[in-house]
Amino acid sequence: MADTNDRPTTTRLPAAERRRQLLEVALQVFADKGFYGTSMNEVAEAAGVTKPVLYQHFTSKEALYRELVDELGTRLERAIVEGVADADGPRQQVEAGFHAYFRWATREGPAFRVLFAEHNRADPVLATAIEKVESAVADRVAGFIEVEGLSDDERQVLAYGVVGLAESTSRHWLGLGLGPGTGADAFAAQVAQLAWSGLRGVRR
């Protein structure tokens, strides 16, 4: 008789809980190996489920990735909204928004890497998912920019500039192997001041 201890076992979870677990596991695998370096077999194995179970929830690796990116984008946007909730005035909002972005990026390093991995931008499908996140964040930031005489389109362009600054500095900070420890908040304050100084210098 075969040894039952050699048989893979999968703990049964409610569908919603299983889906959440699969997304969290996929986050770590994608962060470590990237989209192209990850297979559905690896995600299933890391989650402790069979490949058919994974495909019950996500029809393809692309579908899994896109849902994960949407989820992470929502988390980032929520962090920014909560970060500026108590800020008074445009300067405080911009600075608080940048602090919230940078804090989220350094504390949620794997999530940031999945969202903003540079090589993903070369793929039209993956780039579209990432651009959706950037657009949502830029929309939030645009609401914090108060420069007299600017059109909505011009304000949106400036918002993309602020988001780009936040993204690039966060990426380089993480690329140096630095996290949310000593110096992170001070550095975020410096870059936030740089962003605000630039916006303050804008004149119609």
Coordinates of C-alpha atoms in Angstrom, one line a residue:
M1 CA 0.0 0.0 0.0
A2 CA 1.3 3.4 -0.9
D3 CA 2.4 5.6 1.9
T4 CA -0.2 8.3 2.3
N5 CA 2.4 10.6 3.8
D6 CA 3.9 10.9 0.3
R7 CA 0.7 12.3 -1.1
P8 CA 0.4 16.1 -1.5
T9 CA -2.3 17.6 0.6
T10 CA -4.2 20.8 0.1
T11 CA -6.0 22.5 3.0
R12 CA -9.5 23.4 1.9
L13 CA -10.2 27.1 2.3
P14 CA -13.2 29.2 1.4
A15 CA -12.9 30.4 -2.2
A16 CA -12.4 34.0 -1.3
E17 CA -9.7 33.1 1.3
R18 CA -7.9 30.8 -1.1
R19 CA -7.9 33.5 -3.8
R20 CA -6.4 36.0 -1.3
Q21 CA -3.8 33.5 -0.3
L22 CA -2.8 32.8 -3.9
L23 CA -2.4 36.5 -4.6
E24 CA -0.2 37.0 -1.6
V25 CA 2.0 34.0 -2.6
A26 CA 2.1 35.2 -6.2
L27 CA 3.3 38.6 -5.0
Q28 CA 6.4 37.1 -3.4
V29 CA 7.1 34.8 -6.4
F30 CA 6.7 37.6 -9.0
A31 CA 8.8 40.0 -6.8
D32 CA 11.6 37.4 -6.7
K33 CA 11.6 36.2 -10.2
G34 CA 9.7 38.7 -12.3
F35 CA 6.7 38.1 -14.6
Y36 CA 8.7 36.2 -17.3
G37 CA 10.7 34.2 -14.8
T38 CA 7.7 32.9 -13.0
S39 CA 5.6 29.9 -14.0
M40 CA 2.1 29.0 -12.8
N41 CA 3.7 25.7 -11.5
E42 CA 6.0 27.7 -9.2
V43 CA 3.1 29.8 -7.8
A44 CA 1.0 26.7 -7.2
E45 CA 3.9 24.9 -5.5
A46 CA 4.7 27.9 -3.3
A47 CA 1.0 28.2 -2.3
G48 CA 0.8 24.4 -1.5
V49 CA -1.9 23.8 -4.1
T50 CA -2.2 21.8 -7.3
K51 CA -2.0 23.6 -10.6
P52 CA -5.7 22.9 -11.4
V53 CA -6.7 24.7 -8.1
L54 CA -4.7 27.7 -9.2
Y55 CA -6.3 27.7 -12.6
Q56 CA -9.8 27.5 -10.9
H57 CA -9.1 31.0 -9.6
F58 CA -6.9 32.5 -12.4
T59 CA -7.2 31.5 -16.0
S60 CA -3.7 32.4 -16.9
K61 CA -0.4 33.9 -15.5
E62 CA -1.3 37.2 -17.2
A63 CA -4.8 37.2 -15.5
L64 CA -3.1 36.5 -12.1
Y65 CA -0.6 39.3 -12.6
R66 CA -3.1 41.8 -13.8
E67 CA -5.3 41.2 -10.8
L68 CA -2.4 41.4 -8.5
V69 CA -1.2 44.7 -10.0
D70 CA -4.8 46.1 -9.6
E71 CA -4.8 45.1 -6.0
L72 CA -1.4 46.6 -5.2
G73 CA -2.4 49.8 -7.0
T74 CA -5.4 50.0 -4.8
R75 CA -3.3 49.6 -1.7
L76 CA -0.9 52.3 -2.8
E77 CA -3.7 54.7 -3.6
R78 CA -5.3 54.0 -0.2
A79 CA -2.0 54.7 1.5
I80 CA -1.7 58.1 -0.1
V81 CA -5.3 59.0 0.6
E82 CA -4.9 58.1 4.3
G83 CA -1.5 59.8 4.4
V84 CA -2.9 63.2 3.4
A85 CA -6.1 62.9 5.3
D86 CA -5.0 65.3 8.1
A87 CA -2.8 67.6 6.0
D88 CA -3.8 71.2 5.8
G89 CA -3.0 73.2 2.7
P90 CA -1.4 72.2 -0.7
R91 CA 2.2 72.1 0.6
Q92 CA 1.3 69.8 3.4
Q93 CA -0.7 67.6 1.1
V94 CA 2.1 67.2 -1.4
E95 CA 4.6 66.5 1.3
A96 CA 2.3 64.1 3.1
G97 CA 1.4 62.4 -0.1
F98 CA 5.1 61.9 -1.0
H99 CA 5.9 60.6 2.5
A100 CA 3.0 58.1 2.2
Y101 CA 4.2 56.9 -1.2
F102 CA 7.8 56.5 -0.1
R103 CA 6.9 54.9 3.2
W104 CA 4.7 52.4 1.3
A105 CA 7.4 51.7 -1.2
T106 CA 10.1 51.0 1.4
R107 CA 7.9 49.0 3.7
E108 CA 6.2 47.0 0.9
G109 CA 9.3 46.4 -1.2
P110 CA 8.0 43.3 -3.0
A111 CA 4.8 45.0 -3.9
F112 CA 6.7 48.0 -5.3
R113 CA 9.0 45.8 -7.3
V114 CA 6.0 44.0 -8.9
L115 CA 4.3 47.3 -9.7
F116 CA 7.2 49.2 -11.1
A117 CA 9.7 46.6 -12.5
E118 CA 11.3 48.5 -15.4
H119 CA 11.4 45.5 -17.7
N120 CA 7.6 45.1 -17.5
R121 CA 7.2 48.4 -19.5
A122 CA 8.6 46.7 -22.6
D123 CA 5.5 44.5 -22.8
P124 CA 2.4 46.3 -24.0
V125 CA 0.0 44.2 -21.9
L126 CA 2.0 44.5 -18.7
A127 CA 2.7 48.2 -19.4
T128 CA -1.1 48.9 -19.7
A129 CA -1.7 47.4 -16.2
I130 CA 1.0 49.5 -14.7
E131 CA -0.1 52.7 -16.4
K132 CA -3.5 52.2 -15.0
V133 CA -2.0 52.3 -11.5
E134 CA 0.1 55.4 -12.3
S135 CA -2.9 57.2 -13.7
A136 CA -4.9 56.5 -10.6
V137 CA -2.1 57.8 -8.3
A138 CA -1.5 60.8 -10.5
D139 CA -5.3 61.6 -10.4
R140 CA -5.0 61.7 -6.6
V141 CA -1.8 63.9 -6.7
A142 CA -3.4 66.3 -9.2
G143 CA -6.0 67.2 -6.6
F144 CA -3.3 68.4 -4.2
I145 CA -1.7 70.8 -6.8
E146 CA -3.1 74.3 -6.5
V147 CA -1.5 76.6 -9.0
E148 CA -3.6 79.5 -10.1
G149 CA -4.4 79.6 -13.8
L150 CA -3.5 76.0 -14.6
S151 CA -5.8 73.9 -16.7
D152 CA -6.8 70.4 -15.5
D153 CA -4.6 68.9 -18.2
E154 CA -1.6 70.9 -17.1
R155 CA -2.2 70.0 -13.5
Q156 CA -2.4 66.3 -14.5
V157 CA 1.0 66.6 -16.3
L158 CA 2.6 68.1 -13.2
A159 CA 1.0 65.3 -11.1
Y160 CA 2.7 62.7 -13.4
G161 CA 6.0 64.5 -12.8
V162 CA 5.6 64.3 -9.0
V163 CA 4.6 60.6 -9.3
G164 CA 7.6 59.9 -11.5
L165 CA 9.9 61.6 -9.0
A166 CA 8.4 59.5 -6.2
E167 CA 8.7 56.3 -8.2
S168 CA 12.3 56.8 -9.4
T169 CA 13.7 57.9 -6.0
S170 CA 11.9 55.0 -4.3
R171 CA 13.3 52.5 -6.9
H172 CA 16.9 53.8 -6.4
W173 CA 16.5 53.7 -2.6
L174 CA 15.4 50.1 -2.8
G175 CA 18.1 49.3 -5.4
L176 CA 20.8 50.4 -2.9
G177 CA 19.4 47.7 -0.5
L178 CA 17.9 50.3 1.8
G179 CA 14.6 49.9 3.5
P180 CA 12.4 51.8 5.9
G181 CA 15.0 52.1 8.6
T182 CA 17.3 54.9 9.7
G183 CA 17.4 57.8 7.2
A184 CA 14.3 56.8 5.1
D185 CA 12.0 59.5 6.6
A186 CA 14.6 62.2 6.4
F187 CA 15.3 61.3 2.7
A188 CA 11.6 61.3 2.0
A189 CA 11.3 64.8 3.5
Q190 CA 14.2 66.0 1.3
V191 CA 12.6 64.7 -1.9
A192 CA 9.2 66.0 -0.8
Q193 CA 10.7 69.4 -0.4
L194 CA 12.2 69.1 -3.8
A195 CA 8.8 68.3 -5.3
W196 CA 7.1 71.1 -3.5
S197 CA 9.8 73.6 -4.5
G198 CA 9.3 72.7 -8.1
L199 CA 5.6 73.1 -7.9
R200 CA 5.9 76.4 -6.0
G201 CA 8.0 77.7 -8.8
V202 CA 5.4 77.0 -11.4
R203 CA 3.8 80.2 -12.8
R204 CA 1.0 80.5 -15.4

